[in-house]
């Protein structure tokens, strides 16, 4: 059980900035995301696309913005000197339960059994938890050699080094996974064989990615199998093969060592709708001055909230996170003076930022 002041649900751009604002105000926070990487939509949906409307940054890509937000929040993300992930950043966890405690504050649980107790909550859940799209074959859920994300298995050594990997999908996620595996800097960590499984012989991907994978296909580095997976052989928790139905109506058995499903992510509001906050068309209704929801002590910021005039823009989410943090600070410490401090001149803020 982790005891803390605040929990931020969602490590998208707004959740990361929320953590930073809370840190400036001296509020200890944990941050949770179901994805294996922080950055929300910026990293999951448009990592390489340019953003032009962040104040003071003429242009940056989605991934660069997420990196900058992580760097900015670093003073409030304690880590060890070996560069391990920050102790208060919990990736790969879906927040499933949120309950109010009779003695005040809240308790949260994740699908991986993490439990947290806190005084205030910031829901920065965007359009919902990003869950990978599957192949509609429930038997795959029981197999340990089926993966959805590249990041964790890419930690060395990857489980598929020198084995046959089938990557399913025909969009950016699938094609960039083909390139990432084939171009692993250490040749010993590359798969022995790479197969791309897609329902047709055309990809729906960035033209540059498309062109690079076609070159690999021509040179034999990757084999394209066109068809729909209709069945799977799983024994002792291991997927041995997929049954693939081709456009010609013939089925074939595709044997493999690992299956990497890269068919995109879809956001699921899921558990959030059970937490008792008033919703307005699948968004959390909040006050436009404090960004508090219908439950005192639970704030909602970024794309997940709604109020008159709401715009789903990064800039608006950052503004909401700032005002929500100030409101929470005042309610957590009602007797403390609430002076507005500038990061340029305040020794207290410099101390919190670890500058002095
Ligand atoms: C293609 C595209 C281009 C865009 N371009 C721009 C632009 O140029 N300028 C601009 O201002 N905006 C742009 N946007 C919008 C911008 O990306 C969003 O406004 C922003 O990402 C919202 O941030 P957020 O942190 O609120 O939500 P998100 O980025 O959606 O992050 C929410 C995070 O919460 C996690 N989460 C949700 N529920 C749970 C749960 N129960 N447990 C654990 N984790 C959970 C999700 O997995 C996700 O990672 C664009 C959006 C898209 C799709």
mmCIF file of C-alpha atoms and ligand atoms in Angstrom:
data_model
loop_
_atom_site.group_PDB
_atom_site.id
_atom_site.type_symbol
_atom_site.label_atom_id
_atom_site.label_comp_id
_atom_site.label_asym_id
_atom_site.label_seq_id
_atom_site.Cartn_x
_atom_site.Cartn_y
_atom_site.Cartn_z
ATOM 1 C CA UNK A 1 0.000 0.000 0.000
ATOM 2 C CA UNK A 2 1.482 3.335 -1.079
ATOM 3 C CA UNK A 3 0.441 6.305 1.057
ATOM 4 C CA UNK A 4 0.721 9.660 -0.673
ATOM 5 C CA UNK A 5 -0.886 13.086 -1.038
ATOM 6 C CA UNK A 6 -2.111 12.749 -4.616
ATOM 7 C CA UNK A 7 -2.535 10.193 -7.389
ATOM 8 C CA UNK A 8 -2.600 11.177 -11.056
ATOM 9 C CA UNK A 9 -4.462 8.687 -13.258
ATOM 10 C CA UNK A 10 -2.966 8.880 -16.756
ATOM 11 C CA UNK A 11 0.620 9.709 -17.725
ATOM 12 C CA UNK A 12 -0.319 11.529 -20.903
ATOM 13 C CA UNK A 13 0.932 15.071 -21.505
ATOM 14 C CA UNK A 14 -1.582 16.596 -19.108
ATOM 15 C CA UNK A 15 -0.968 14.010 -16.371
ATOM 16 C CA UNK A 16 2.793 14.615 -16.617
ATOM 17 C CA UNK A 17 2.321 18.380 -16.357
ATOM 18 C CA UNK A 18 -0.076 17.801 -13.439
ATOM 19 C CA UNK A 19 2.693 15.931 -11.612
ATOM 20 C CA UNK A 20 5.048 18.868 -12.219
ATOM 21 C CA UNK A 21 2.548 21.465 -10.960
ATOM 22 C CA UNK A 22 1.817 19.394 -7.851
ATOM 23 C CA UNK A 23 5.540 19.086 -7.202
ATOM 24 C CA UNK A 24 5.994 22.856 -7.402
ATOM 25 C CA UNK A 25 3.319 23.231 -4.738
ATOM 26 C CA UNK A 26 4.973 20.642 -2.484
ATOM 27 C CA UNK A 27 2.319 17.968 -3.026
ATOM 28 C CA UNK A 28 3.690 14.409 -3.222
ATOM 29 C CA UNK A 29 2.151 12.435 -6.092
ATOM 30 C CA UNK A 30 2.179 9.035 -7.799
ATOM 31 C CA UNK A 31 1.282 8.702 -11.481
ATOM 32 C CA UNK A 32 -0.184 5.636 -13.205
ATOM 33 C CA UNK A 33 -0.750 4.605 -16.834
ATOM 34 C CA UNK A 34 -1.823 1.373 -18.466
ATOM 35 C CA UNK A 35 0.644 1.898 -21.329
ATOM 36 C CA UNK A 36 4.275 0.792 -21.013
ATOM 37 C CA UNK A 37 5.445 4.311 -21.919
ATOM 38 C CA UNK A 38 4.447 7.782 -20.692
ATOM 39 C CA UNK A 39 3.117 10.395 -23.143
ATOM 40 C CA UNK A 40 -0.513 9.409 -23.822
ATOM 41 C CA UNK A 41 -1.837 10.233 -27.284
ATOM 42 C CA UNK A 42 1.359 12.130 -28.191
ATOM 43 C CA UNK A 43 3.394 8.918 -28.017
ATOM 44 C CA UNK A 44 0.719 6.288 -28.699
ATOM 45 C CA UNK A 45 -1.013 7.963 -31.644
ATOM 46 C CA UNK A 46 1.287 10.545 -33.248
ATOM 47 C CA UNK A 47 4.894 10.185 -32.001
ATOM 48 C CA UNK A 48 6.483 11.544 -35.187
ATOM 49 C CA UNK A 49 3.918 14.152 -36.202
ATOM 50 C CA UNK A 50 4.722 17.829 -35.646
ATOM 51 C CA UNK A 51 2.820 19.974 -33.124
ATOM 52 C CA UNK A 52 2.829 23.718 -33.824
ATOM 53 C CA UNK A 53 0.681 25.241 -31.068
ATOM 54 C CA UNK A 54 2.579 24.785 -27.805
ATOM 55 C CA UNK A 55 3.433 28.255 -26.463
ATOM 56 C CA UNK A 56 7.110 29.036 -26.874
ATOM 57 C CA UNK A 57 7.874 25.856 -28.859
ATOM 58 C CA UNK A 58 7.581 26.631 -32.549
ATOM 59 C CA UNK A 59 7.462 22.956 -33.485
ATOM 60 C CA UNK A 60 8.080 19.584 -31.850
ATOM 61 C CA UNK A 61 6.891 16.041 -32.455
ATOM 62 C CA UNK A 62 4.531 14.195 -30.121
ATOM 63 C CA UNK A 63 7.402 12.114 -28.736
ATOM 64 C CA UNK A 64 9.627 15.172 -28.247
ATOM 65 C CA UNK A 65 6.878 16.921 -26.288
ATOM 66 C CA UNK A 66 6.427 13.871 -24.042
ATOM 67 C CA UNK A 67 10.207 13.737 -23.493
ATOM 68 C CA UNK A 68 10.312 17.437 -22.556
ATOM 69 C CA UNK A 69 7.405 16.987 -20.127
ATOM 70 C CA UNK A 70 9.181 14.021 -18.519
ATOM 71 C CA UNK A 71 12.403 16.022 -18.224
ATOM 72 C CA UNK A 72 10.509 18.959 -16.716
ATOM 73 C CA UNK A 73 8.805 16.672 -14.164
ATOM 74 C CA UNK A 74 12.112 14.923 -13.303
ATOM 75 C CA UNK A 75 12.615 16.792 -9.983
ATOM 76 C CA UNK A 76 9.347 15.205 -8.827
ATOM 77 C CA UNK A 77 10.063 11.726 -10.181
ATOM 78 C CA UNK A 78 12.574 10.205 -7.757
ATOM 79 C CA UNK A 79 14.830 7.578 -9.259
ATOM 80 C CA UNK A 80 17.998 5.829 -8.171
ATOM 81 C CA UNK A 81 21.478 6.588 -9.461
ATOM 82 C CA UNK A 82 21.327 3.552 -11.781
ATOM 83 C CA UNK A 83 18.700 5.217 -13.942
ATOM 84 C CA UNK A 84 15.858 2.856 -12.987
ATOM 85 C CA UNK A 85 12.353 4.120 -13.786
ATOM 86 C CA UNK A 86 11.023 6.738 -11.376
ATOM 87 C CA UNK A 87 9.579 5.162 -8.233
ATOM 88 C CA UNK A 88 6.332 7.133 -8.476
ATOM 89 C CA UNK A 89 5.695 6.346 -12.165
ATOM 90 C CA UNK A 90 3.669 3.126 -12.473
ATOM 91 C CA UNK A 91 3.441 2.017 -16.106
ATOM 92 C CA UNK A 92 1.498 -0.996 -17.361
ATOM 93 C CA UNK A 93 -1.127 -0.575 -14.621
ATOM 94 C CA UNK A 94 -4.824 -0.071 -15.306
ATOM 95 C CA UNK A 95 -6.559 1.739 -12.452
ATOM 96 C CA UNK A 96 -9.640 -0.396 -11.918
ATOM 97 C CA UNK A 97 -11.036 0.639 -8.527
ATOM 98 C CA UNK A 98 -11.418 3.981 -6.830
ATOM 99 C CA UNK A 99 -13.257 4.217 -3.512
ATOM 100 C CA UNK A 100 -13.755 6.980 -0.965
ATOM 101 C CA UNK A 101 -12.521 6.129 2.549
ATOM 102 C CA UNK A 102 -14.868 6.776 5.471
ATOM 103 C CA UNK A 103 -12.046 8.597 7.305
ATOM 104 C CA UNK A 104 -11.444 10.883 4.290
ATOM 105 C CA UNK A 105 -9.349 10.549 1.161
ATOM 106 C CA UNK A 106 -9.405 7.718 -1.362
ATOM 107 C CA UNK A 107 -8.093 4.257 -2.079
ATOM 108 C CA UNK A 108 -7.170 3.005 -5.549
ATOM 109 C CA UNK A 109 -6.305 -0.397 -6.962
ATOM 110 C CA UNK A 110 -4.814 -1.443 -10.254
ATOM 111 C CA UNK A 111 -5.247 -4.633 -12.267
ATOM 112 C CA UNK A 112 -1.721 -5.677 -11.187
ATOM 113 C CA UNK A 113 -2.584 -5.450 -7.502
ATOM 114 C CA UNK A 114 -0.972 -2.079 -6.729
ATOM 115 C CA UNK A 115 -2.851 -0.286 -3.939
ATOM 116 C CA UNK A 116 -2.620 3.391 -3.154
ATOM 117 C CA UNK A 117 -4.103 5.623 -0.493
ATOM 118 C CA UNK A 118 -4.245 9.372 -1.101
ATOM 119 C CA UNK A 119 -5.970 12.617 -0.175
ATOM 120 C CA UNK A 120 -6.725 13.929 -3.682
ATOM 121 C CA UNK A 121 -6.981 12.422 -7.158
ATOM 122 C CA UNK A 122 -6.349 13.929 -10.572
ATOM 123 C CA UNK A 123 -8.045 12.033 -13.386
ATOM 124 C CA UNK A 124 -5.996 12.823 -16.517
ATOM 125 C CA UNK A 125 -7.401 9.869 -18.441
ATOM 126 C CA UNK A 126 -7.802 11.423 -21.913
ATOM 127 C CA UNK A 127 -10.300 9.421 -23.939
ATOM 128 C CA UNK A 128 -9.799 6.473 -21.594
ATOM 129 C CA UNK A 129 -7.209 3.793 -20.968
ATOM 130 C CA UNK A 130 -5.377 2.849 -24.157
ATOM 131 C CA UNK A 131 -5.873 -0.880 -24.716
ATOM 132 C CA UNK A 132 -4.326 -2.766 -27.627
ATOM 133 C CA UNK A 133 -6.691 -4.068 -30.308
ATOM 134 C CA UNK A 134 -6.536 -7.865 -30.405
ATOM 135 C CA UNK A 135 -7.172 -10.556 -33.007
ATOM 136 C CA UNK A 136 -10.541 -11.630 -31.636
ATOM 137 C CA UNK A 137 -9.188 -15.046 -30.669
ATOM 138 C CA UNK A 138 -9.795 -15.392 -26.897
ATOM 139 C CA UNK A 139 -7.465 -18.414 -26.703
ATOM 140 C CA UNK A 140 -4.523 -16.036 -27.253
ATOM 141 C CA UNK A 141 -5.133 -14.509 -23.798
ATOM 142 C CA UNK A 142 -3.755 -17.694 -22.254
ATOM 143 C CA UNK A 143 -0.477 -17.681 -24.220
ATOM 144 C CA UNK A 144 2.673 -16.166 -22.738
ATOM 145 C CA UNK A 145 4.375 -15.670 -26.116
ATOM 146 C CA UNK A 146 1.766 -13.183 -27.365
ATOM 147 C CA UNK A 147 2.857 -9.548 -26.964
ATOM 148 C CA UNK A 148 1.249 -6.204 -27.656
ATOM 149 C CA UNK A 149 3.979 -3.717 -26.790
ATOM 150 C CA UNK A 150 7.527 -3.474 -27.980
ATOM 151 C CA UNK A 151 8.972 -1.544 -25.080
ATOM 152 C CA UNK A 152 9.070 -4.100 -22.281
ATOM 153 C CA UNK A 153 10.301 -7.064 -24.347
ATOM 154 C CA UNK A 154 12.928 -4.814 -25.954
ATOM 155 C CA UNK A 155 14.676 -4.688 -22.605
ATOM 156 C CA UNK A 156 17.653 -6.907 -23.191
ATOM 157 C CA UNK A 157 17.651 -9.733 -23.914
ATOM 158 C CA UNK A 158 14.309 -9.728 -25.757
ATOM 159 C CA UNK A 159 12.425 -13.035 -25.500
ATOM 160 C CA UNK A 160 12.392 -13.435 -29.284
ATOM 161 C CA UNK A 161 16.126 -13.124 -29.957
ATOM 162 C CA UNK A 162 17.060 -15.680 -32.647
ATOM 163 C CA UNK A 163 13.459 -16.936 -32.953
ATOM 164 C CA UNK A 164 10.583 -16.650 -35.421
ATOM 165 C CA UNK A 165 8.437 -13.597 -34.722
ATOM 166 C CA UNK A 166 5.136 -12.925 -36.458
ATOM 167 C CA UNK A 167 3.984 -9.303 -36.348
ATOM 168 C CA UNK A 168 0.293 -8.779 -37.005
ATOM 169 C CA UNK A 169 -0.958 -5.506 -38.528
ATOM 170 C CA UNK A 170 -0.509 -3.214 -41.506
ATOM 171 C CA UNK A 171 -0.413 0.268 -39.991
ATOM 172 C CA UNK A 172 2.362 2.452 -38.577
ATOM 173 C CA UNK A 173 2.573 0.447 -35.329
ATOM 174 C CA UNK A 174 3.147 -2.860 -37.133
ATOM 175 C CA UNK A 175 5.585 -1.510 -39.702
ATOM 176 C CA UNK A 176 7.634 0.424 -37.174
ATOM 177 C CA UNK A 177 7.804 -2.776 -35.062
ATOM 178 C CA UNK A 178 9.171 -4.677 -38.082
ATOM 179 C CA UNK A 179 11.887 -2.046 -38.486
ATOM 180 C CA UNK A 180 12.640 -1.869 -34.752
ATOM 181 C CA UNK A 181 13.169 -5.632 -34.511
ATOM 182 C CA UNK A 182 15.071 -6.010 -37.765
ATOM 183 C CA UNK A 183 17.348 -3.068 -36.997
ATOM 184 C CA UNK A 184 18.126 -3.884 -33.359
ATOM 185 C CA UNK A 185 21.684 -2.559 -32.925
ATOM 186 C CA UNK A 186 22.880 -5.856 -31.404
ATOM 187 C CA UNK A 187 22.523 -8.569 -34.097
ATOM 188 C CA UNK A 188 22.297 -11.230 -31.363
ATOM 189 C CA UNK A 189 19.050 -9.666 -30.190
ATOM 190 C CA UNK A 190 17.341 -9.725 -33.577
ATOM 191 C CA UNK A 191 14.772 -12.412 -34.445
ATOM 192 C CA UNK A 192 16.015 -15.230 -36.682
ATOM 193 C CA UNK A 193 12.939 -14.816 -38.877
ATOM 194 C CA UNK A 194 10.367 -12.040 -39.240
ATOM 195 C CA UNK A 195 6.904 -12.471 -40.733
ATOM 196 C CA UNK A 196 4.397 -9.690 -41.218
ATOM 197 C CA UNK A 197 0.798 -10.901 -41.174
ATOM 198 C CA UNK A 198 -1.766 -8.554 -42.687
ATOM 199 C CA UNK A 199 -5.213 -9.051 -44.166
ATOM 200 C CA UNK A 200 -4.225 -7.497 -47.514
ATOM 201 C CA UNK A 201 -1.164 -6.763 -49.586
ATOM 202 C CA UNK A 202 -1.447 -3.024 -48.963
ATOM 203 C CA UNK A 203 -0.450 -1.186 -45.796
ATOM 204 C CA UNK A 204 -2.191 1.811 -44.198
ATOM 205 C CA UNK A 205 1.000 3.407 -42.991
ATOM 206 C CA UNK A 206 3.269 6.376 -43.360
ATOM 207 C CA UNK A 207 4.746 6.216 -46.923
ATOM 208 C CA UNK A 208 8.326 6.246 -45.598
ATOM 209 C CA UNK A 209 7.665 3.259 -43.335
ATOM 210 C CA UNK A 210 5.799 1.544 -46.159
ATOM 211 C CA UNK A 211 8.746 2.017 -48.546
ATOM 212 C CA UNK A 212 11.311 0.757 -46.015
ATOM 213 C CA UNK A 213 9.329 -2.403 -45.230
ATOM 214 C CA UNK A 214 8.796 -3.099 -48.945
ATOM 215 C CA UNK A 215 12.569 -2.963 -49.452
ATOM 216 C CA UNK A 216 13.001 -5.476 -46.601
ATOM 217 C CA UNK A 217 10.330 -7.670 -48.163
ATOM 218 C CA UNK A 218 12.128 -7.644 -51.509
ATOM 219 C CA UNK A 219 15.453 -8.485 -49.886
ATOM 220 C CA UNK A 220 13.863 -11.364 -47.941
ATOM 221 C CA UNK A 221 14.432 -9.829 -44.488
ATOM 222 C CA UNK A 222 10.690 -9.969 -43.843
ATOM 223 C CA UNK A 223 8.064 -12.316 -45.285
ATOM 224 C CA UNK A 224 4.565 -10.994 -45.892
ATOM 225 C CA UNK A 225 1.696 -13.406 -45.241
ATOM 226 C CA UNK A 226 -1.650 -12.087 -46.488
ATOM 227 C CA UNK A 227 -4.719 -13.396 -44.683
ATOM 228 C CA UNK A 228 -6.977 -13.365 -41.633
ATOM 229 C CA UNK A 229 -6.114 -15.344 -38.504
ATOM 230 C CA UNK A 230 -9.129 -17.548 -37.808
ATOM 231 C CA UNK A 231 -7.760 -19.951 -35.204
ATOM 232 C CA UNK A 232 -4.794 -20.729 -32.985
ATOM 233 C CA UNK A 233 -3.050 -23.767 -31.506
ATOM 234 C CA UNK A 234 -2.120 -23.125 -27.886
ATOM 235 C CA UNK A 235 -0.532 -25.815 -25.732
ATOM 236 C CA UNK A 236 0.692 -25.411 -22.138
ATOM 237 C CA UNK A 237 0.289 -21.624 -22.339
ATOM 238 C CA UNK A 238 2.353 -21.413 -25.524
ATOM 239 C CA UNK A 239 1.001 -20.315 -28.910
ATOM 240 C CA UNK A 240 2.414 -22.775 -31.470
ATOM 241 C CA UNK A 241 0.666 -21.639 -34.653
ATOM 242 C CA UNK A 242 -2.059 -19.486 -36.167
ATOM 243 C CA UNK A 243 -4.563 -20.688 -38.739
ATOM 244 C CA UNK A 244 -4.637 -18.090 -41.495
ATOM 245 C CA UNK A 245 -7.403 -17.802 -44.083
ATOM 246 C CA UNK A 246 -6.064 -16.378 -47.344
ATOM 247 C CA UNK A 247 -7.939 -14.237 -49.898
ATOM 248 C CA UNK A 248 -8.114 -17.359 -52.132
ATOM 249 C CA UNK A 249 -10.204 -19.146 -49.479
ATOM 250 C CA UNK A 250 -7.326 -21.507 -48.564
ATOM 251 C CA UNK A 251 -6.144 -21.863 -44.969
ATOM 252 C CA UNK A 252 -2.564 -22.328 -43.875
ATOM 253 C CA UNK A 253 -0.926 -22.997 -40.554
ATOM 254 C CA UNK A 254 1.606 -20.329 -39.615
ATOM 255 C CA UNK A 255 4.053 -21.703 -37.057
ATOM 256 C CA UNK A 256 5.784 -19.201 -34.805
ATOM 257 C CA UNK A 257 7.755 -18.653 -31.619
ATOM 258 C CA UNK A 258 6.326 -15.240 -30.719
ATOM 259 C CA UNK A 259 3.355 -13.209 -31.893
ATOM 260 C CA UNK A 260 3.479 -9.414 -31.646
ATOM 261 C CA UNK A 261 0.031 -7.899 -32.233
ATOM 262 C CA UNK A 262 0.374 -4.313 -33.438
ATOM 263 C CA UNK A 263 -3.104 -3.395 -34.630
ATOM 264 C CA UNK A 264 -3.384 -0.048 -32.891
ATOM 265 C CA UNK A 265 -4.823 1.049 -29.569
ATOM 266 C CA UNK A 266 -8.352 1.922 -28.667
ATOM 267 C CA UNK A 267 -9.251 4.004 -25.609
ATOM 268 C CA UNK A 268 -11.655 2.428 -23.114
ATOM 269 C CA UNK A 269 -13.370 4.544 -20.486
ATOM 270 C CA UNK A 270 -14.098 1.283 -18.673
ATOM 271 C CA UNK A 271 -13.630 1.451 -14.927
ATOM 272 C CA UNK A 272 -13.820 5.241 -14.763
ATOM 273 C CA UNK A 273 -17.568 5.205 -15.339
ATOM 274 C CA UNK A 274 -18.024 3.234 -12.097
ATOM 275 C CA UNK A 275 -16.296 5.730 -9.806
ATOM 276 C CA UNK A 276 -19.360 7.881 -9.111
ATOM 277 C CA UNK A 277 -18.303 11.154 -10.770
ATOM 278 C CA UNK A 278 -21.026 12.967 -12.712
ATOM 279 C CA UNK A 279 -20.438 12.393 -16.434
ATOM 280 C CA UNK A 280 -21.654 14.400 -19.387
ATOM 281 C CA UNK A 281 -21.511 12.430 -22.644
ATOM 282 C CA UNK A 282 -18.603 10.244 -21.465
ATOM 283 C CA UNK A 283 -16.601 13.187 -20.080
ATOM 284 C CA UNK A 284 -16.179 14.067 -16.421
ATOM 285 C CA UNK A 285 -18.180 17.228 -15.677
ATOM 286 C CA UNK A 286 -16.003 19.714 -13.766
ATOM 287 C CA UNK A 287 -16.106 23.239 -12.390
ATOM 288 C CA UNK A 288 -14.466 25.589 -14.906
ATOM 289 C CA UNK A 289 -12.522 27.363 -12.154
ATOM 290 C CA UNK A 290 -11.188 24.495 -10.002
ATOM 291 C CA UNK A 291 -11.565 21.488 -12.356
ATOM 292 C CA UNK A 292 -12.988 19.537 -9.446
ATOM 293 C CA UNK A 293 -15.532 16.847 -10.375
ATOM 294 C CA UNK A 294 -18.842 16.234 -8.616
ATOM 295 C CA UNK A 295 -16.809 14.424 -5.909
ATOM 296 C CA UNK A 296 -14.816 16.799 -3.706
ATOM 297 C CA UNK A 297 -11.137 15.900 -3.879
ATOM 298 C CA UNK A 298 -11.318 14.302 -7.332
ATOM 299 C CA UNK A 299 -10.203 16.597 -10.141
ATOM 300 C CA UNK A 300 -10.391 15.871 -13.874
ATOM 301 C CA UNK A 301 -8.030 17.561 -16.328
ATOM 302 C CA UNK A 302 -7.242 17.359 -20.036
ATOM 303 C CA UNK A 303 -9.313 15.560 -22.658
ATOM 304 C CA UNK A 304 -11.339 13.594 -20.097
ATOM 305 C CA UNK A 305 -13.199 16.604 -18.685
ATOM 306 C CA UNK A 306 -15.948 18.875 -19.925
ATOM 307 C CA UNK A 307 -17.197 22.328 -18.949
ATOM 308 C CA UNK A 308 -18.683 25.232 -20.924
ATOM 309 C CA UNK A 309 -16.249 26.270 -23.644
ATOM 310 C CA UNK A 310 -13.998 23.189 -23.292
ATOM 311 C CA UNK A 311 -11.423 22.678 -26.066
ATOM 312 C CA UNK A 312 -9.468 19.417 -26.323
ATOM 313 C CA UNK A 313 -6.080 21.055 -26.773
ATOM 314 C CA UNK A 314 -2.818 20.453 -24.962
ATOM 315 C CA UNK A 315 -2.570 24.097 -23.924
ATOM 316 C CA UNK A 316 -6.026 23.963 -22.301
ATOM 317 C CA UNK A 317 -5.084 20.764 -20.432
ATOM 318 C CA UNK A 318 -1.911 22.403 -19.067
ATOM 319 C CA UNK A 319 -3.947 25.410 -17.853
ATOM 320 C CA UNK A 320 -6.484 23.098 -16.179
ATOM 321 C CA UNK A 321 -3.710 21.107 -14.455
ATOM 322 C CA UNK A 322 -2.210 24.320 -13.061
ATOM 323 C CA UNK A 323 -5.472 25.655 -11.626
ATOM 324 C CA UNK A 324 -6.504 22.221 -10.308
ATOM 325 C CA UNK A 325 -3.161 21.903 -8.463
ATOM 326 C CA UNK A 326 -3.605 25.319 -6.843
ATOM 327 C CA UNK A 327 -7.163 24.505 -5.790
ATOM 328 C CA UNK A 328 -6.056 21.183 -4.311
ATOM 329 C CA UNK A 329 -3.135 22.833 -2.463
ATOM 330 C CA UNK A 330 -5.541 25.299 -0.852
ATOM 331 C CA UNK A 331 -7.951 22.566 0.193
ATOM 332 C CA UNK A 332 -5.182 20.278 1.542
ATOM 333 C CA UNK A 333 -3.604 23.103 3.576
ATOM 334 C CA UNK A 334 -6.453 25.539 4.274
ATOM 335 C CA UNK A 335 -4.478 27.448 6.923
ATOM 336 C CA UNK A 336 -1.342 27.975 4.834
ATOM 337 C CA UNK A 337 -1.042 31.282 2.940
ATOM 338 C CA UNK A 338 -1.536 30.680 -0.777
ATOM 339 C CA UNK A 339 0.984 33.084 -2.307
ATOM 340 C CA UNK A 340 1.596 32.896 -6.026
ATOM 341 C CA UNK A 341 5.293 32.168 -6.535
ATOM 342 C CA UNK A 342 7.306 32.525 -9.738
ATOM 343 C CA UNK A 343 9.756 29.810 -10.812
ATOM 344 C CA UNK A 344 12.139 32.556 -11.970
ATOM 345 C CA UNK A 345 12.508 34.217 -8.564
ATOM 346 C CA UNK A 346 11.225 32.006 -5.724
ATOM 347 C CA UNK A 347 13.931 30.347 -3.579
ATOM 348 C CA UNK A 348 11.282 27.897 -2.311
ATOM 349 C CA UNK A 349 10.449 26.782 -5.835
ATOM 350 C CA UNK A 350 14.175 26.577 -6.673
ATOM 351 C CA UNK A 351 14.594 24.329 -3.672
ATOM 352 C CA UNK A 352 11.695 22.108 -4.754
ATOM 353 C CA UNK A 353 13.152 21.967 -8.269
ATOM 354 C CA UNK A 354 16.436 20.789 -6.761
ATOM 355 C CA UNK A 355 18.300 23.859 -8.049
ATOM 356 C CA UNK A 356 19.631 24.922 -4.635
HETATM 357 C C1 LIG B 1 -3.453 12.880 -34.328
HETATM 358 C C2 LIG B 1 -3.609 13.899 -33.221
HETATM 359 C C3 LIG B 1 -2.976 15.128 -33.336
HETATM 360 C C4 LIG B 1 -3.117 16.095 -32.329
HETATM 361 N N1 LIG B 1 -2.493 17.300 -32.488
HETATM 362 C C5 LIG B 1 -2.633 18.266 -31.520
HETATM 363 C C6 LIG B 1 -2.036 19.542 -31.678
HETATM 364 O O1 LIG B 1 -1.387 19.828 -32.695
HETATM 365 N N2 LIG B 1 -2.217 20.460 -30.673
HETATM 366 C C7 LIG B 1 -2.949 20.184 -29.544
HETATM 367 O O2 LIG B 1 -3.061 21.050 -28.686
HETATM 368 N N3 LIG B 1 -3.536 18.974 -29.391
HETATM 369 C C8 LIG B 1 -3.416 18.017 -30.349
HETATM 370 N N4 LIG B 1 -4.021 16.792 -30.191
HETATM 371 C C9 LIG B 1 -4.808 16.553 -28.956
HETATM 372 C C10 LIG B 1 -3.878 16.209 -27.784
HETATM 373 O O3 LIG B 1 -3.046 15.112 -28.129
HETATM 374 C C11 LIG B 1 -4.739 15.855 -26.574
HETATM 375 O O4 LIG B 1 -5.481 17.012 -26.227
HETATM 376 C C12 LIG B 1 -3.857 15.429 -25.414
HETATM 377 O O5 LIG B 1 -3.141 14.245 -25.708
HETATM 378 C C13 LIG B 1 -4.702 15.181 -24.159
HETATM 379 O O6 LIG B 1 -3.823 14.810 -23.146
HETATM 380 P P1 LIG B 1 -4.339 14.001 -21.870
HETATM 381 O O7 LIG B 1 -3.132 13.807 -21.013
HETATM 382 O O8 LIG B 1 -5.550 14.680 -21.334
HETATM 383 O O9 LIG B 1 -4.869 12.602 -22.447
HETATM 384 P P2 LIG B 1 -4.119 11.431 -23.238
HETATM 385 O O10 LIG B 1 -3.030 11.953 -24.069
HETATM 386 O O11 LIG B 1 -5.212 10.676 -23.904
HETATM 387 O O12 LIG B 1 -3.494 10.538 -22.069
HETATM 388 C C14 LIG B 1 -4.344 9.873 -21.165
HETATM 389 C C15 LIG B 1 -3.594 8.666 -20.600
HETATM 390 O O13 LIG B 1 -4.361 8.115 -19.525
HETATM 391 C C16 LIG B 1 -4.252 6.706 -19.558
HETATM 392 N N5 LIG B 1 -5.387 6.133 -18.823
HETATM 393 C C17 LIG B 1 -6.702 6.418 -18.980
HETATM 394 N N6 LIG B 1 -7.457 5.729 -18.093
HETATM 395 C C18 LIG B 1 -6.596 4.991 -17.352
HETATM 396 C C19 LIG B 1 -6.766 4.070 -16.288
HETATM 397 N N7 LIG B 1 -7.980 3.766 -15.793
HETATM 398 N N8 LIG B 1 -5.661 3.480 -15.788
HETATM 399 C C20 LIG B 1 -4.431 3.762 -16.265
HETATM 400 N N9 LIG B 1 -4.207 4.637 -17.288
HETATM 401 C C21 LIG B 1 -5.279 5.238 -17.809
HETATM 402 C C22 LIG B 1 -4.267 6.384 -21.048
HETATM 403 O O14 LIG B 1 -3.699 5.110 -21.308
HETATM 404 C C23 LIG B 1 -3.436 7.540 -21.627
HETATM 405 O O15 LIG B 1 -2.064 7.219 -21.751
HETATM 406 C C24 LIG B 1 -3.910 15.815 -31.176
HETATM 407 C C25 LIG B 1 -4.527 14.563 -31.041
HETATM 408 C C26 LIG B 1 -4.397 13.608 -32.060
HETATM 409 C C27 LIG B 1 -5.070 12.271 -31.900
#
